[in-house]
């Protein structure tokens, strides 16, 4: 993790804090009012990446045309679309429940169709960029918000059950019939290579499995307390991005890794408390969507470094190097701060009441 990357990341943190502060100044109601406008803008930006030819503004980086570059700054719209999707689905859920006076099976199906409608375009545009990782993040966000949307479990249970069966069948097909899944499901050869190297990384250690074998070596060599800051010895290409947890495991050991996970856990528990105390469905849906985003990122990123999950380009929240990912998350933090500071009485009263009842 070079000094140059460190200095840039500090700049990204400062700019991210400014973004969060600026968003915090708007009330949740104003943010809700701008949601569809921002949604349209980022869909246009995603479509532009597909439509525009390769150039200095829309370069191909690591085989993907997913960024707009303006001088030294690169913007990845798909990262920001994660927060925008949480906002737009939260607004759809809140509006639907506000104007639905007699809930029924039909109204619940209508809500799911509305959610599918606003999710279809960004998911399609991301898939056209061959970005499966971000697509999975979108699906995690949708699943999280749908759970608190008020839709009956008579619908959700079969839906989630079918998704689990389909996912399990896909995994088994990939393991036992890779050629079939490549031809039928349209999985790319490089994606299949990632899966094969995940299942048996040491058989592909000189190719697709190199990152994973080195990651396992780095984390294992850190042992209990690590080798110390900047004393890492295992070489992992671009380890400051998606494989930053390998660096943490090697340099700070098991204890450092546990502390990091503890910080993430405290953050998630605080957000869950915020969601439980919120009586506004838009606010609650956004918080749950953001929790789903963080949970998926944390589980997927750390899971791929320890061979629990296949390798995807999913960064570790707030830790991995990169401007777009950090600014996107800080935009979400800005919305959370807006929810907290523009409706603080509810949370304070809840906490006070709970203390009085327990004492």
Coordinates of C-alpha atoms in Angstrom, one line a residue:
X1 CA 0.0 0.0 0.0
X2 CA 2.2 2.8 -1.3
X3 CA 2.3 6.4 0.1
X4 CA 0.9 7.7 -3.2
X5 CA -2.2 5.6 -2.8
X6 CA -2.5 6.6 0.9
X7 CA -2.3 10.3 0.1
X8 CA -5.0 9.9 -2.6
X9 CA -7.2 7.9 -0.2
X10 CA -7.0 10.7 2.4
X11 CA -8.1 13.1 -0.3
X12 CA -11.0 10.8 -1.1
X13 CA -12.0 10.6 2.6
X14 CA -12.0 14.4 2.9
X15 CA -14.1 14.8 -0.2
X16 CA -16.4 12.0 1.0
X17 CA -16.9 13.8 4.3
X18 CA -17.8 17.0 2.4
X19 CA -20.3 15.0 0.3
X20 CA -21.9 13.5 3.4
X21 CA -22.1 16.9 5.1
X22 CA -23.7 18.5 2.1
X23 CA -26.4 15.8 1.8
X24 CA -27.0 15.9 5.5
X25 CA -28.1 19.5 5.2
X26 CA -31.2 18.4 3.2
X27 CA -34.1 16.9 5.0
X28 CA -35.2 13.3 4.1
X29 CA -38.3 14.8 2.5
X30 CA -36.2 17.0 0.1
X31 CA -33.9 14.0 -0.6
X32 CA -37.0 12.0 -1.4
X33 CA -38.2 14.7 -3.8
X34 CA -35.0 14.6 -5.8
X35 CA -34.8 10.8 -6.0
X36 CA -36.3 10.2 -9.4
X37 CA -34.3 13.0 -11.0
X38 CA -31.0 11.5 -9.7
X39 CA -32.2 8.0 -10.7
X40 CA -32.7 9.2 -14.3
X41 CA -29.3 11.0 -14.4
X42 CA -27.4 7.9 -13.3
X43 CA -29.2 5.6 -15.7
X44 CA -28.2 8.0 -18.5
X45 CA -24.6 7.9 -17.2
X46 CA -24.7 4.1 -17.2
X47 CA -26.2 4.0 -20.7
X48 CA -23.5 6.4 -21.9
X49 CA -20.8 4.0 -20.9
X50 CA -22.4 1.4 -23.3
X51 CA -23.1 3.8 -26.1
X52 CA -19.9 6.0 -26.1
X53 CA -16.8 4.6 -27.8
X54 CA -13.5 4.2 -25.9
X55 CA -11.8 7.5 -25.3
X56 CA -9.9 9.5 -22.7
X57 CA -13.2 10.2 -20.9
X58 CA -14.6 6.7 -21.2
X59 CA -11.4 4.5 -20.9
X60 CA -11.3 0.8 -20.7
X61 CA -9.7 -0.1 -17.3
X62 CA -8.9 -3.8 -16.5
X63 CA -11.0 -4.9 -19.5
X64 CA -14.1 -2.9 -18.5
X65 CA -15.5 0.4 -19.6
X66 CA -17.2 1.3 -16.3
X67 CA -15.6 4.7 -15.6
X68 CA -15.8 8.4 -16.7
X69 CA -12.4 10.0 -16.3
X70 CA -12.0 13.7 -15.8
X71 CA -8.3 14.5 -15.4
X72 CA -7.0 12.7 -12.3
X73 CA -10.5 11.8 -11.1
X74 CA -12.4 8.7 -12.3
X75 CA -16.1 8.3 -11.6
X76 CA -17.8 4.9 -11.6
X77 CA -21.6 5.4 -12.0
X78 CA -22.4 1.8 -10.9
X79 CA -21.1 2.5 -7.4
X80 CA -23.4 5.5 -7.0
X81 CA -26.3 3.7 -8.5
X82 CA -26.2 1.4 -5.5
X83 CA -27.3 4.3 -3.2
X84 CA -29.6 5.7 -5.9
X85 CA -31.3 2.3 -6.2
X86 CA -31.8 2.2 -2.4
X87 CA -33.4 5.6 -2.5
X88 CA -35.7 4.9 -5.4
X89 CA -36.9 1.6 -4.1
X90 CA -37.5 3.2 -0.7
X91 CA -39.6 5.9 -2.3
X92 CA -41.6 3.4 -4.3
X93 CA -42.3 1.3 -1.1
X94 CA -43.2 4.4 0.9
X95 CA -45.5 5.8 -1.7
X96 CA -47.2 2.5 -2.4
X97 CA -48.0 1.9 1.3
X98 CA -49.1 5.5 1.8
X99 CA -51.8 5.2 -0.9
X100 CA -52.8 1.6 -0.3
X101 CA -55.6 1.5 2.3
X102 CA -56.7 -2.1 1.9
X103 CA -53.7 -4.4 1.7
X104 CA -54.3 -7.6 -0.3
X105 CA -52.4 -10.2 -2.3
X106 CA -53.0 -8.1 -5.4
X107 CA -51.6 -4.9 -3.9
X108 CA -48.5 -6.8 -2.6
X109 CA -47.9 -8.2 -6.1
X110 CA -48.3 -4.7 -7.5
X111 CA -45.6 -3.4 -5.2
X112 CA -43.2 -6.1 -6.2
X113 CA -43.9 -5.3 -9.9
X114 CA -43.1 -1.6 -9.1
X115 CA -39.9 -2.5 -7.4
X116 CA -39.0 -4.8 -10.4
X117 CA -39.8 -2.0 -12.8
X118 CA -37.4 0.6 -11.2
X119 CA -34.7 -2.1 -10.7
X120 CA -34.8 -3.5 -14.2
X121 CA -33.1 -0.7 -16.2
X122 CA -30.0 -0.3 -13.9
X123 CA -29.6 -4.1 -13.5
X124 CA -29.8 -4.5 -17.3
X125 CA -27.3 -1.7 -17.9
X126 CA -24.9 -3.2 -15.3
X127 CA -25.2 -6.7 -16.8
X128 CA -24.3 -5.2 -20.2
X129 CA -21.1 -4.1 -18.6
X130 CA -20.5 -7.7 -17.6
X131 CA -20.4 -6.6 -13.9
X132 CA -21.9 -9.6 -12.1
X133 CA -20.6 -8.4 -8.7
X134 CA -22.6 -5.2 -8.7
X135 CA -25.7 -7.0 -10.0
X136 CA -25.5 -9.3 -6.9
X137 CA -25.2 -6.2 -4.7
X138 CA -28.4 -4.8 -6.4
X139 CA -30.2 -8.1 -5.7
X140 CA -29.1 -8.0 -2.0
X141 CA -30.4 -4.4 -1.7
X142 CA -33.8 -5.4 -3.3
X143 CA -34.1 -8.4 -1.0
X144 CA -33.4 -6.4 2.1
X145 CA -35.9 -3.6 1.4
X146 CA -38.6 -6.1 0.2
X147 CA -38.5 -7.8 3.6
X148 CA -39.6 -4.6 5.4
X149 CA -41.9 -3.4 2.6
X150 CA -45.0 -4.9 4.1
X151 CA -45.3 -7.6 1.5
X152 CA -46.8 -10.8 3.0
X153 CA -44.6 -13.8 3.6
X154 CA -47.1 -15.9 1.7
X155 CA -45.5 -14.3 -1.3
X156 CA -41.9 -13.7 0.0
X157 CA -41.4 -17.3 1.3
X158 CA -41.9 -19.0 -2.1
X159 CA -39.9 -16.2 -3.8
X160 CA -36.9 -16.5 -1.6
X161 CA -37.2 -20.3 -1.5
X162 CA -37.2 -20.4 -5.3
X163 CA -34.2 -18.1 -5.4
X164 CA -32.3 -20.4 -3.0
X165 CA -33.1 -23.5 -5.0
X166 CA -32.1 -21.8 -8.2
X167 CA -28.9 -20.5 -6.7
X168 CA -28.1 -23.9 -5.3
X169 CA -28.8 -25.6 -8.6
X170 CA -26.6 -23.0 -10.4
X171 CA -23.7 -23.7 -8.0
X172 CA -24.0 -27.5 -8.3
X173 CA -24.1 -27.1 -12.1
X174 CA -21.0 -25.0 -12.1
X175 CA -19.2 -27.6 -10.0
X176 CA -20.3 -30.7 -11.8
X177 CA -21.3 -29.5 -15.3
X178 CA -19.3 -26.3 -16.1
X179 CA -19.6 -26.7 -19.9
X180 CA -23.4 -26.8 -19.6
X181 CA -23.7 -23.7 -17.5
X182 CA -21.3 -21.9 -19.9
X183 CA -23.4 -22.7 -22.9
X184 CA -26.9 -22.3 -21.4
X185 CA -26.6 -19.6 -18.7
X186 CA -24.2 -17.5 -20.8
X187 CA -21.5 -17.3 -18.1
X188 CA -18.3 -16.0 -19.5
X189 CA -15.1 -18.1 -19.7
X190 CA -13.2 -15.7 -17.4
X191 CA -16.1 -16.0 -14.9
X192 CA -16.0 -19.8 -15.0
X193 CA -12.2 -19.6 -14.5
X194 CA -12.7 -17.6 -11.4
X195 CA -15.1 -20.2 -10.1
X196 CA -12.8 -23.1 -10.9
X197 CA -9.9 -21.3 -9.2
X198 CA -12.1 -20.7 -6.2
X199 CA -12.9 -24.4 -5.9
X200 CA -9.3 -25.5 -6.3
X201 CA -7.0 -22.5 -6.2
X202 CA -3.7 -24.4 -6.0
X203 CA -4.4 -26.2 -9.2
X204 CA -4.6 -22.7 -10.9
X205 CA -2.0 -21.0 -8.7
X206 CA -0.1 -19.6 -11.7
X207 CA -3.2 -18.2 -13.3
X208 CA -6.7 -17.5 -12.1
X209 CA -6.0 -18.8 -8.6
X210 CA -2.9 -16.7 -8.0
X211 CA -4.7 -13.9 -6.0
X212 CA -6.5 -16.4 -3.8
X213 CA -3.5 -18.6 -3.0
X214 CA -1.4 -15.5 -2.2
X215 CA -4.3 -14.1 -0.1
X216 CA -4.5 -17.3 1.9
X217 CA -0.8 -17.3 2.4
X218 CA -0.8 -13.6 3.5
X219 CA -3.6 -14.0 6.0
X220 CA -2.2 -17.3 7.4
X221 CA 1.3 -15.8 7.8
X222 CA -0.2 -12.9 9.9
X223 CA -0.9 -15.4 12.7
X224 CA -2.2 -13.8 16.0
X225 CA -0.8 -10.3 16.0
X226 CA 0.5 -9.8 12.5
X227 CA 3.9 -8.7 11.1
X228 CA 3.4 -5.0 11.8
X229 CA 2.4 -2.0 9.6
X230 CA 4.1 -2.0 6.2
X231 CA 5.9 -5.3 7.1
X232 CA 3.9 -7.5 4.8
X233 CA 6.0 -9.8 2.6
X234 CA 3.4 -11.6 0.5
X235 CA 2.9 -10.1 -3.0
X236 CA -0.7 -9.7 -4.1
X237 CA -1.3 -7.5 -7.2
X238 CA -3.5 -4.4 -6.5
X239 CA -3.8 -5.5 -2.8
X240 CA -4.9 -2.0 -1.8
X241 CA -8.2 -2.5 -3.6
X242 CA -10.3 -5.6 -3.4
X243 CA -7.7 -7.6 -1.4
X244 CA -7.1 -5.1 1.3
X245 CA -8.3 -7.5 4.0
X246 CA -5.4 -9.8 3.1
X247 CA -3.1 -6.9 3.9
X248 CA -4.9 -6.4 7.2
X249 CA -4.7 -10.1 8.1
X250 CA -1.0 -10.2 7.3
X251 CA 0.1 -7.0 9.0
X252 CA -2.3 -6.9 12.0
X253 CA -3.0 -10.6 12.3
X254 CA -6.1 -12.4 13.7
X255 CA -6.6 -9.7 16.4
X256 CA -6.5 -6.9 13.9
X257 CA -9.0 -8.7 11.7
X258 CA -11.3 -9.3 14.6
X259 CA -11.2 -5.7 15.7
X260 CA -12.1 -4.6 12.2
X261 CA -15.0 -7.0 12.1
X262 CA -16.1 -5.7 15.5
X263 CA -16.2 -2.1 14.2
X264 CA -18.3 -3.3 11.3
X265 CA -20.6 -5.1 13.7
X266 CA -21.1 -2.1 15.9
X267 CA -21.9 0.0 12.9
X268 CA -24.5 -2.5 11.7
X269 CA -26.1 -2.8 15.1
X270 CA -26.4 1.0 15.3
X271 CA -28.1 1.1 11.9
X272 CA -30.4 -1.8 12.9
X273 CA -31.4 0.2 16.0
X274 CA -32.1 3.3 13.8
X275 CA -34.3 1.2 11.5
X276 CA -36.2 -0.3 14.4
X277 CA -36.8 3.1 16.0
X278 CA -38.0 4.8 12.7
X279 CA -41.7 5.1 12.1
X280 CA -41.2 6.5 8.6
X281 CA -41.2 3.8 5.9
X282 CA -39.0 5.7 3.5
X283 CA -36.3 6.2 6.2
X284 CA -36.6 2.6 7.5
X285 CA -36.4 1.2 4.0
X286 CA -33.3 3.3 3.2
X287 CA -31.5 2.2 6.4
X288 CA -32.3 -1.5 5.7
X289 CA -31.2 -1.1 2.1
X290 CA -27.9 0.4 3.3
X291 CA -27.4 -2.3 5.9
X292 CA -28.0 -4.9 3.1
X293 CA -25.4 -3.1 0.9
X294 CA -22.8 -3.1 3.7
X295 CA -23.5 -6.7 4.8
X296 CA -23.1 -8.1 1.2
X297 CA -19.9 -6.1 0.6
X298 CA -18.4 -7.2 3.9
X299 CA -19.4 -10.8 3.6
X300 CA -18.4 -11.1 -0.1
X301 CA -15.1 -9.2 0.1
X302 CA -13.8 -11.0 3.2
X303 CA -15.3 -14.3 2.0
X304 CA -13.4 -14.2 -1.2
X305 CA -10.1 -13.5 0.5
X306 CA -10.4 -16.7 2.6
X307 CA -11.9 -19.0 -0.1
X308 CA -15.4 -18.9 1.4
X309 CA -16.8 -17.3 -1.8
X310 CA -15.7 -16.8 -5.4
X311 CA -13.6 -13.7 -6.3
X312 CA -15.6 -10.7 -7.5
X313 CA -14.7 -7.0 -7.8
X314 CA -16.5 -6.1 -4.5
X315 CA -14.5 -3.6 -2.4
X316 CA -14.4 -3.7 1.5
X317 CA -16.6 -0.8 2.6
X318 CA -14.7 2.3 3.7
X319 CA -11.4 0.5 3.6
X320 CA -10.6 -0.5 0.0
X321 CA -8.8 2.1 -2.1
X322 CA -11.0 3.9 -4.6
X323 CA -12.9 7.2 -4.9
X324 CA -16.2 6.1 -6.4
X325 CA -16.9 3.4 -3.9
X326 CA -16.0 5.6 -0.9
X327 CA -17.9 8.6 -2.2
X328 CA -20.9 6.4 -2.9
X329 CA -20.9 5.1 0.7
X330 CA -20.4 8.5 2.1
X331 CA -23.4 9.7 0.1
X332 CA -25.3 7.0 1.9
X333 CA -23.9 8.1 5.2
X334 CA -25.1 11.6 4.3
X335 CA -28.7 10.3 3.9
X336 CA -28.4 8.5 7.3
X337 CA -27.2 11.6 9.0
X338 CA -30.0 13.5 7.4
X339 CA -32.5 11.0 8.8
X340 CA -30.8 11.2 12.2
X341 CA -30.5 15.0 12.6
X342 CA -33.7 16.0 11.0
X343 CA -35.8 13.5 13.0
X344 CA -33.7 13.1 16.3
X345 CA -36.6 13.4 18.8
X346 CA -38.0 9.9 17.9
X347 CA -34.7 8.2 18.6
X348 CA -33.9 10.1 21.8
X349 CA -37.4 9.5 23.2
X350 CA -37.2 5.8 22.4
X351 CA -33.9 5.4 24.2
X352 CA -35.1 7.4 27.2
X353 CA -38.3 5.4 27.4
X354 CA -36.4 2.1 27.3
X355 CA -34.0 3.2 30.0
X356 CA -36.9 4.2 32.3
X357 CA -38.8 1.0 31.8
X358 CA -35.8 -1.2 32.5
X359 CA -34.8 0.8 35.6

